[in-house]
Structure formats: structure tokens, C-alpha cells
Coordinates of C-alpha atoms and ligand atoms in Angstrom, one line a residue:
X75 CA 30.9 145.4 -138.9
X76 CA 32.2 141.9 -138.3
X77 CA 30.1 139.2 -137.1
X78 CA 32.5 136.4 -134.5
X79 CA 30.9 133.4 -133.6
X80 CA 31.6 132.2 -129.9
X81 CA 29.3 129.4 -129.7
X82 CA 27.7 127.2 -132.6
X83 CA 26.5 124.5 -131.3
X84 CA 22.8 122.9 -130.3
X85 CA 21.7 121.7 -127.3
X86 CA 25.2 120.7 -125.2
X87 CA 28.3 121.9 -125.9
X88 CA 30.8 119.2 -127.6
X89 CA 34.7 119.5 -127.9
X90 CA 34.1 120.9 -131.3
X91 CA 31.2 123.6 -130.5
X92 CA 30.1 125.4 -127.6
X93 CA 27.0 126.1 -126.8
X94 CA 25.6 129.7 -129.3
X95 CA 26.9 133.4 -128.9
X96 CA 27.5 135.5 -131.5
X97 CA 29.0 138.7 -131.2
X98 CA 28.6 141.9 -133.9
X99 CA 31.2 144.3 -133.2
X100 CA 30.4 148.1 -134.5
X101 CA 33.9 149.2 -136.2
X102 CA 32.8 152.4 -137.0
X103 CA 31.0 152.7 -133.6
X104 CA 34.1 152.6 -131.6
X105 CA 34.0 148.7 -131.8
X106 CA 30.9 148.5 -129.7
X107 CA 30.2 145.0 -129.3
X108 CA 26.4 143.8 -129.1
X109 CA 26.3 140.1 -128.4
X110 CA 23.3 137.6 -129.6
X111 CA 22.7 135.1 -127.0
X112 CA 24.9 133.7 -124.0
X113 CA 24.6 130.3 -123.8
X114 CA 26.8 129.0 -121.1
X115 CA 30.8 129.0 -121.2
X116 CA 30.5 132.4 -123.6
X117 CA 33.1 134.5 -121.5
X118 CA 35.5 131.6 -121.9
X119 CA 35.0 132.0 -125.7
X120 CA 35.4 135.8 -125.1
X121 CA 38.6 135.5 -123.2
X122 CA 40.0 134.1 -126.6
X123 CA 39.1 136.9 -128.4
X124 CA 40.0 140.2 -128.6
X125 CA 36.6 141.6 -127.2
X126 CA 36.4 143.2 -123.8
X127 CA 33.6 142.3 -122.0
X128 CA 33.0 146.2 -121.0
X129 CA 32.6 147.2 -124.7
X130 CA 29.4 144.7 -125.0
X131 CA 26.7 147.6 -124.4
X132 CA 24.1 145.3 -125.8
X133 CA 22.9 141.7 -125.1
X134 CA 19.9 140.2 -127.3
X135 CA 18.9 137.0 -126.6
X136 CA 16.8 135.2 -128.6
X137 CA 14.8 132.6 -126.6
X138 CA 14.9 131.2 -123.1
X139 CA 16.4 127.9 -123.5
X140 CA 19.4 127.1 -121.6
X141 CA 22.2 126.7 -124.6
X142 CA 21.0 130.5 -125.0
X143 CA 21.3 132.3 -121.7
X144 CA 23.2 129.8 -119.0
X145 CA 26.2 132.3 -119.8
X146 CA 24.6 135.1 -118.9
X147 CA 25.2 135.8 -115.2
X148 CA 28.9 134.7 -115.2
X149 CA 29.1 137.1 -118.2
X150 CA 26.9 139.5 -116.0
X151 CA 29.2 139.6 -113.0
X152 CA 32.6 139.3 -114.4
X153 CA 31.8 142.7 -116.8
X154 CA 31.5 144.1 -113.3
X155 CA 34.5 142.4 -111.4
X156 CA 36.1 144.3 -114.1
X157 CA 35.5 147.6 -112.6
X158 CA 33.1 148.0 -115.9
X159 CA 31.3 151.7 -115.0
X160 CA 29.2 151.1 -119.0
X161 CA 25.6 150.9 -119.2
X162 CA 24.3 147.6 -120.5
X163 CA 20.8 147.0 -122.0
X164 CA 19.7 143.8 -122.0
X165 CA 16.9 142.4 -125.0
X166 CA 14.6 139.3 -124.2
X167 CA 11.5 137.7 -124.6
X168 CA 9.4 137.7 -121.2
X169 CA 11.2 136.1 -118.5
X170 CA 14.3 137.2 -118.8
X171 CA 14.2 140.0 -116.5
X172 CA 13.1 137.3 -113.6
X173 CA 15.7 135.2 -114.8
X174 CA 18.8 137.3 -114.6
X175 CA 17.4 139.3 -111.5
X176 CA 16.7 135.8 -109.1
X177 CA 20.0 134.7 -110.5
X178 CA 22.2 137.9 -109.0
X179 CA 19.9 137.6 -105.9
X180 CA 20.3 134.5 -104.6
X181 CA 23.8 134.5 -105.8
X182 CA 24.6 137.5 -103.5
X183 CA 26.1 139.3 -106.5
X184 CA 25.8 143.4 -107.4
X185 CA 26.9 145.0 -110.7
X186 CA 29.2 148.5 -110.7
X187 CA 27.3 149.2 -113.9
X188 CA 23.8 150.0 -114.6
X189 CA 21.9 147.0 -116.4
X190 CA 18.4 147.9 -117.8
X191 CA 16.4 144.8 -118.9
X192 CA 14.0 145.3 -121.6
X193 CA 11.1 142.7 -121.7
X194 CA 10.0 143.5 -125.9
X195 CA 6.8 143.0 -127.9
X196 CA 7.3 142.2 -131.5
X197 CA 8.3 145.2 -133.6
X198 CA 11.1 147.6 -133.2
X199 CA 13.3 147.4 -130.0
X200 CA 15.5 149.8 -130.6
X201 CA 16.2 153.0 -132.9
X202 CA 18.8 155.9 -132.6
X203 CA 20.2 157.8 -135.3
X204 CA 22.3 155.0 -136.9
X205 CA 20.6 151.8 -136.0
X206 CA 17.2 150.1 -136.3
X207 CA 16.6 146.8 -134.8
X208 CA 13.5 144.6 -135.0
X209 CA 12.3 141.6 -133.3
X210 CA 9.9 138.7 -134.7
X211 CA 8.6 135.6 -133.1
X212 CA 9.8 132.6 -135.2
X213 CA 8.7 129.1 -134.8
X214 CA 10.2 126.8 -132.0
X215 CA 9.2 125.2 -128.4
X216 CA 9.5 128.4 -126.8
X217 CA 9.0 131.9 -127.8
X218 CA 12.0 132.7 -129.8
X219 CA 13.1 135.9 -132.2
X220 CA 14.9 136.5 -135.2
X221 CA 16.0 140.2 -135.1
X222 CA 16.8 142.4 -138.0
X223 CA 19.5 144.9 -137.4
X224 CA 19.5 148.1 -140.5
X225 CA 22.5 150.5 -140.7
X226 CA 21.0 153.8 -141.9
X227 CA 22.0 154.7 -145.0
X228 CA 25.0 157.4 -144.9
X229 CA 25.3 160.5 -147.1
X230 CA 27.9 160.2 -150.1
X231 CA 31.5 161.7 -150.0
X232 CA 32.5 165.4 -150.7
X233 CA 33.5 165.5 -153.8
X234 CA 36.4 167.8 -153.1
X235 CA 37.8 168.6 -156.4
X236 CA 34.6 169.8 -158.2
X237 CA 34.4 172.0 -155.3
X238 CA 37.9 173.5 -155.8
X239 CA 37.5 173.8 -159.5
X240 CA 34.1 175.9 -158.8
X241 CA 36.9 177.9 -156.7
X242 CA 35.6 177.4 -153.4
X243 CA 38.4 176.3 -150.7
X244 CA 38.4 173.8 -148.2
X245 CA 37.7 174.7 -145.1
X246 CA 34.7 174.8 -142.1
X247 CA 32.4 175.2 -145.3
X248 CA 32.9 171.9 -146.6
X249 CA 31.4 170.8 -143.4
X250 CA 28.6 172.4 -143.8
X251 CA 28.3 171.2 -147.6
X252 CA 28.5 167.8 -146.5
X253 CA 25.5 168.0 -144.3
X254 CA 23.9 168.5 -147.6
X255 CA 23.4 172.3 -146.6
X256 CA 23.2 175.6 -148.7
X257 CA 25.6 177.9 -148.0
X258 CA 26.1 181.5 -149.3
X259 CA 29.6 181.8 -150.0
X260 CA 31.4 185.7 -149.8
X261 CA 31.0 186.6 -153.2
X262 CA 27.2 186.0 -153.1
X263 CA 26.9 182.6 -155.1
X264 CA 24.4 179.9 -153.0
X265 CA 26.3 176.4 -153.6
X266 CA 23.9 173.5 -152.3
X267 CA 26.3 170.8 -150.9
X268 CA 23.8 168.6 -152.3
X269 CA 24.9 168.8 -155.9
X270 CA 28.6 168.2 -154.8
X271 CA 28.1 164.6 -153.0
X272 CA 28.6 160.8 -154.6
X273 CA 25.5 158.7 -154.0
X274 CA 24.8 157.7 -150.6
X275 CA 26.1 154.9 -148.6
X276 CA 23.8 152.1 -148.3
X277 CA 23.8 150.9 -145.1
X278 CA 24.3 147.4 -143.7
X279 CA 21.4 144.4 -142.8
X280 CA 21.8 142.1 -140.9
X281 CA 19.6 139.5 -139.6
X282 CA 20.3 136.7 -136.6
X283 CA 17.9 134.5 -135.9
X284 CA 17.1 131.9 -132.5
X285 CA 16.2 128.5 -132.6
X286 CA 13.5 127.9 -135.4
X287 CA 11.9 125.4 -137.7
X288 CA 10.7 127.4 -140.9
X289 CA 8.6 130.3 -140.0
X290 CA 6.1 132.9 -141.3
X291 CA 8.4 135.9 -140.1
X292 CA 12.0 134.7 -141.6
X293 CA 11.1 136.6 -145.1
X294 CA 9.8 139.7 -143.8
X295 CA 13.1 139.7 -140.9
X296 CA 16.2 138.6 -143.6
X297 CA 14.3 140.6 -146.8
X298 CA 17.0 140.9 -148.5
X299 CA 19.8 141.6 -145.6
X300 CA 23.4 141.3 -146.6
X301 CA 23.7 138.5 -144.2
X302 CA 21.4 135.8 -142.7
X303 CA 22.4 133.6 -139.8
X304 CA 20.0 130.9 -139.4
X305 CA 20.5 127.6 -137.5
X306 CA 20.9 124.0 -139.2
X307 CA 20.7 121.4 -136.1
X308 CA 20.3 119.1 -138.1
X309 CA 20.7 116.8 -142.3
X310 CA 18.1 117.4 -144.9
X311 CA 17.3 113.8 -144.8
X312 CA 16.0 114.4 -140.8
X313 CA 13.5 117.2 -141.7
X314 CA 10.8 115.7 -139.6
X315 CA 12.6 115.2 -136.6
X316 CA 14.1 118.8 -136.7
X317 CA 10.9 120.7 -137.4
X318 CA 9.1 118.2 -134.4
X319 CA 11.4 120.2 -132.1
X320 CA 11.3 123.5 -133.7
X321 CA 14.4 123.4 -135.3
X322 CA 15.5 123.3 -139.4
X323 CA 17.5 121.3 -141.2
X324 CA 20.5 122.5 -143.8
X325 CA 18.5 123.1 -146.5
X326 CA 15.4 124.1 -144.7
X327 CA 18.0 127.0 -143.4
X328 CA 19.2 127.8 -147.8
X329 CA 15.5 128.1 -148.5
X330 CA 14.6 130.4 -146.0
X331 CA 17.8 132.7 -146.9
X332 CA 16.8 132.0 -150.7
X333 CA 13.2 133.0 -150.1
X334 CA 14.1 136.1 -148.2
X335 CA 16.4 137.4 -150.8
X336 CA 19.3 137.5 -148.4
X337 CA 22.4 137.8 -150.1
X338 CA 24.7 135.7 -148.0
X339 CA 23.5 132.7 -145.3
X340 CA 26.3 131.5 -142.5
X341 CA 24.9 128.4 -140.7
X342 CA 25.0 127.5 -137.1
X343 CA 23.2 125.7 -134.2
X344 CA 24.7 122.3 -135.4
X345 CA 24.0 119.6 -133.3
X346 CA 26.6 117.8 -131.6
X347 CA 26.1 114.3 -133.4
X348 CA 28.2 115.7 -136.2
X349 CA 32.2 116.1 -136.5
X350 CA 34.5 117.8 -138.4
X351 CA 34.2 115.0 -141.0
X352 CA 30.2 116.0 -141.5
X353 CA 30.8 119.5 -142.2
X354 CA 31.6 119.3 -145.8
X355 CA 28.6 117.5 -146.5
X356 CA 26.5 119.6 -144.0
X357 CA 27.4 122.9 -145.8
X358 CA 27.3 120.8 -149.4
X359 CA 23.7 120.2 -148.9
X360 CA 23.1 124.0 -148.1
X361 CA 24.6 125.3 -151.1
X362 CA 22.3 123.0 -153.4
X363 CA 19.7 125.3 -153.1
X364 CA 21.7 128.7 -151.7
X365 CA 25.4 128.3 -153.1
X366 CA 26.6 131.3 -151.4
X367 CA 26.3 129.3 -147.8
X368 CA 29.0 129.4 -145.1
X369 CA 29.2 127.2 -141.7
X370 CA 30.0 129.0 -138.9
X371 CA 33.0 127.5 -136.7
X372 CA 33.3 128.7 -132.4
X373 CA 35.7 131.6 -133.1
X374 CA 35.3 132.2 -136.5
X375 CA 34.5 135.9 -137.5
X376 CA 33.0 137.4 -141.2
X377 CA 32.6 141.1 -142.2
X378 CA 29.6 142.7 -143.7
Ligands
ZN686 ZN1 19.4 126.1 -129.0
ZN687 ZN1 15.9 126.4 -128.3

């Protein structure tokens, strides 16, 4: 998976920062791209990237505020300009769906591709085979959600040399061995393809959270995910005017990755009062209290 910030900024975008988007592409799924807000400007980011907008099959967004969904009908209308024949769900809290639909209305617009818009209570908001994703209400102005994306875990590798040494060859039976099957093999002999695979492949967490001050639901969202993204709008020092307008400070963002058990934090949401010259001391103050901080940058990408 790797995680590219397009936007990672608060409130109005600045030279430095646009307004936030972040985008998870799914290597192993094809490089399906699910994208985490659209505050406005995001398919300008994307243009510098090497996303297409017709591989985004997913859109969550985490609150209703303006830095978090102004992008959303350019982004909307150009995936269909395209010639974009893809499904595309859209995730959101109430509102959304009137939102979007009154803004492709009014703006005479249609869409080649089908768009579903889920509306979501708290809980799960999605499940197939390889992904689980969950949605929490956190603590801002607004309604806004943290979601928790799991990876299901995947079954070990073949070990393919035990297997020859036992004296069975490869072939369509390894397949069925590494679905963890028993097979009877010609000469009688049941081999359970259990016994021939390595431990299983844990699979990723993630957790990517909306505007917030510190909330109830960050521990039981980022429990001990490989990697958090929280916002920081603003210094430690400012902790009462941040948490007045439901948003955290540096450290209030380590804690909350500390407390959850989360083994890695990337900080965003920075509000444009600060330059390039802040950042050091920005992400300094985080790693007092959870060294192994990173601050996100517009076009920066990690892997998990
Ligand atoms: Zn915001
Ligand atoms: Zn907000």
C-alpha cells in the first residue's frame, strides 16, 4: 500500500499546502486508488501524480467542511470527461449525498460512470474478502470520522521444497495445497497443505482520521494500526485554542498515536500560519512524546 498526500493543509490553502486529500493506492489490488477527502484543488494535485482519476473506485470523506469536499465535483466530472466507464462509491457522513447531487444539478453536469453515495452510521462501511473498513465519529464542529482500514490476514507461502523432498511434484496440486486443502495424492497418501505453509501474512492497518480535537474513539480506531494519520493544526503551546475548534495540537496528535498503540503517526492538517522554517520544530514537539512521528508534505507518499 502507499499512502500520497495531496493536500495537508487546514482551513485555506497556502503556497506551501493545499487544502487535505490523501490518497491509498492498493499495489496488490491492481493500484486501486481510494482517496480520503477532496478538499478543493485535489485534481490539480492529482495531475502531478501518477494516479488516474478513473482508478479512484473509492472516495471517503471524513466531514463536511469545505477544506474537505470543495474538490469534489470538479474531481466528480473530470473522472467522467475522461470517458471513465468505473463504478465509484462514495463514503460520507449525512449530507453528502445532497451535497454532491445539487452540485451536478444545478451545474448541468452528468457522469458516464455509475456513482453510488453511501450516507454511513458508525460501524463497518465496507467488507469484502480482503478489506474491512470502519467509521467512528471523532470530536470536532461538525460530525467528523476517523476510519480504520484492516487488510485480512493472508495465508503463508508454499513451502515448495519440503514438498519435493516428500516426493510430491509441482503442479495443479500445489494449488490446491496452498488453499490449505487435503489432497489425496495417486499413491494413496492424504498430504494436508496445511502442514506445508510459513505462517500467515499479517495484514496491513491503517487508520486516517478527519478534523478532531482528542476523542473517545481514536484508541479503539488506530489500536495498534501500522500507521496513524492524525491532524496537528496547530503548537503544543496553543492547546486551548485548537481543542475550542475541534482540532489538536502536535503533541495532542503523538498522544493519541501513543495511547492507541499505533506503530507509526504521519501528521497533517497544518494550519497555514506556519512555514517551512516551523516544521522542524512542529514535528520536534511530536516526537517528544511519539519519536517515530513523520509530517506529511502535499505530494509526499509512505508505504505500509
Ligand atoms: Zn479541515
Ligand atoms: Zn473541519
Amino acid at each position: 500500500m502507499e499512502l500520497l498526500f495531496l493536500g495537508t493543509g487546514a482551513g485555506t490553502p497556502s503556497r506551501l499546502r493545499n487544502v487535505s486529500s490523501v490518497a491509498l493506492t492498493l499495489t496488490d489490488e491492481g493500484g486501486s486508488v481510494w482517496l480520503f477527502d477532496c478538499g478543493e484543488g485535489t485534481q490539480h494535485r492529482i495531475l502531478r501524480t501518477a494516479i488516474s482519476p478513473g482508478k479512484i473506485e473509492k472516495i471517503f470523506i471524513t466531514h463536511l467542511h469545505g477544506d474537505h469536499i470543495f474538490g469534489l465535483p470538479g474531481l466528480l466530472t473530470s473522472r467522467s470527461m475522461l470517458g471513465t466507464n468505473g463504478a465509484l462509491m462514495l463514503y460520507g457522513p449525512t449530507g453528502i449525498k445532497a451535497y454532491v447531487e445539487i452540485a451536478l444539478a444545478t451545474s448541468a453536469s452528468y457522469l458516464t460512470y455509475p456513482l453510488e453515495i453511501v450516507e454511513f452510521e458508525p460501524g463497518v462501511i465496507h467488507q469484502d474478502d480482503r478489506f474491512c473498513v470502519t467509521a467512528l465519529p471523532l470530536n470536532h464542529v461538525v460530525p467528523s470520522f476517523g476510519y480504520r482500514i484492516e487488510e485480512s490476514d493472508r495465508p503463508g507461502s508454499l513451502d515448495a521444497a519440503r514438498l519435493k523432498a516428500a516426493g510430491i511434484r509441482p503442479g495443479p496440486l500445489f494449488q490446491r495445497l496452498k488453499a490449505a486443502e487435503r489432497v489425496q495424492l495417486d499413491d494413496g497418501r492424504i498430504i494436508d497443505g496445511r502442514d506445508f505453509l510459513g505462517p500467515s501474512i499479517k495484514g496491513r492497518k491503517v487508520a486516517i482520521f478527519g478534523d478532531t480535537a482528542p476523542a473517545e474513539n481514536a484508541s479503539l480506531l488506530a489500536n495498534g494500526v501500522d500507521l496513524m494519520v492524525h491532524e496537528a493544526t496547530l503548537e503544543a503551546s496553543m492547546a486551548e485554542r485548537a481543542n475550542g475548534r475541534g482540532h489538536s495540537t502536535t503533541r495532542q496528535a503523538a498522544q493519541a498515536a501513543k495511547d492507541a498503540g499505533a506503530k507509526r503517526l504521519i501528521v497533517t492538517h497544518l494550519s497555514p500560519r506556519y512555514g517551512k522554517e516551523d516544521e522542524e520544530r512542529l514535528l520536534e514537539e511530536c516526537r517528544t512524546v511519539f519519536p517515530n512521528t513523520e509530517m506529511a508534505a502535499d505530494l509526499t507518499s509512505f508505504t505500509v
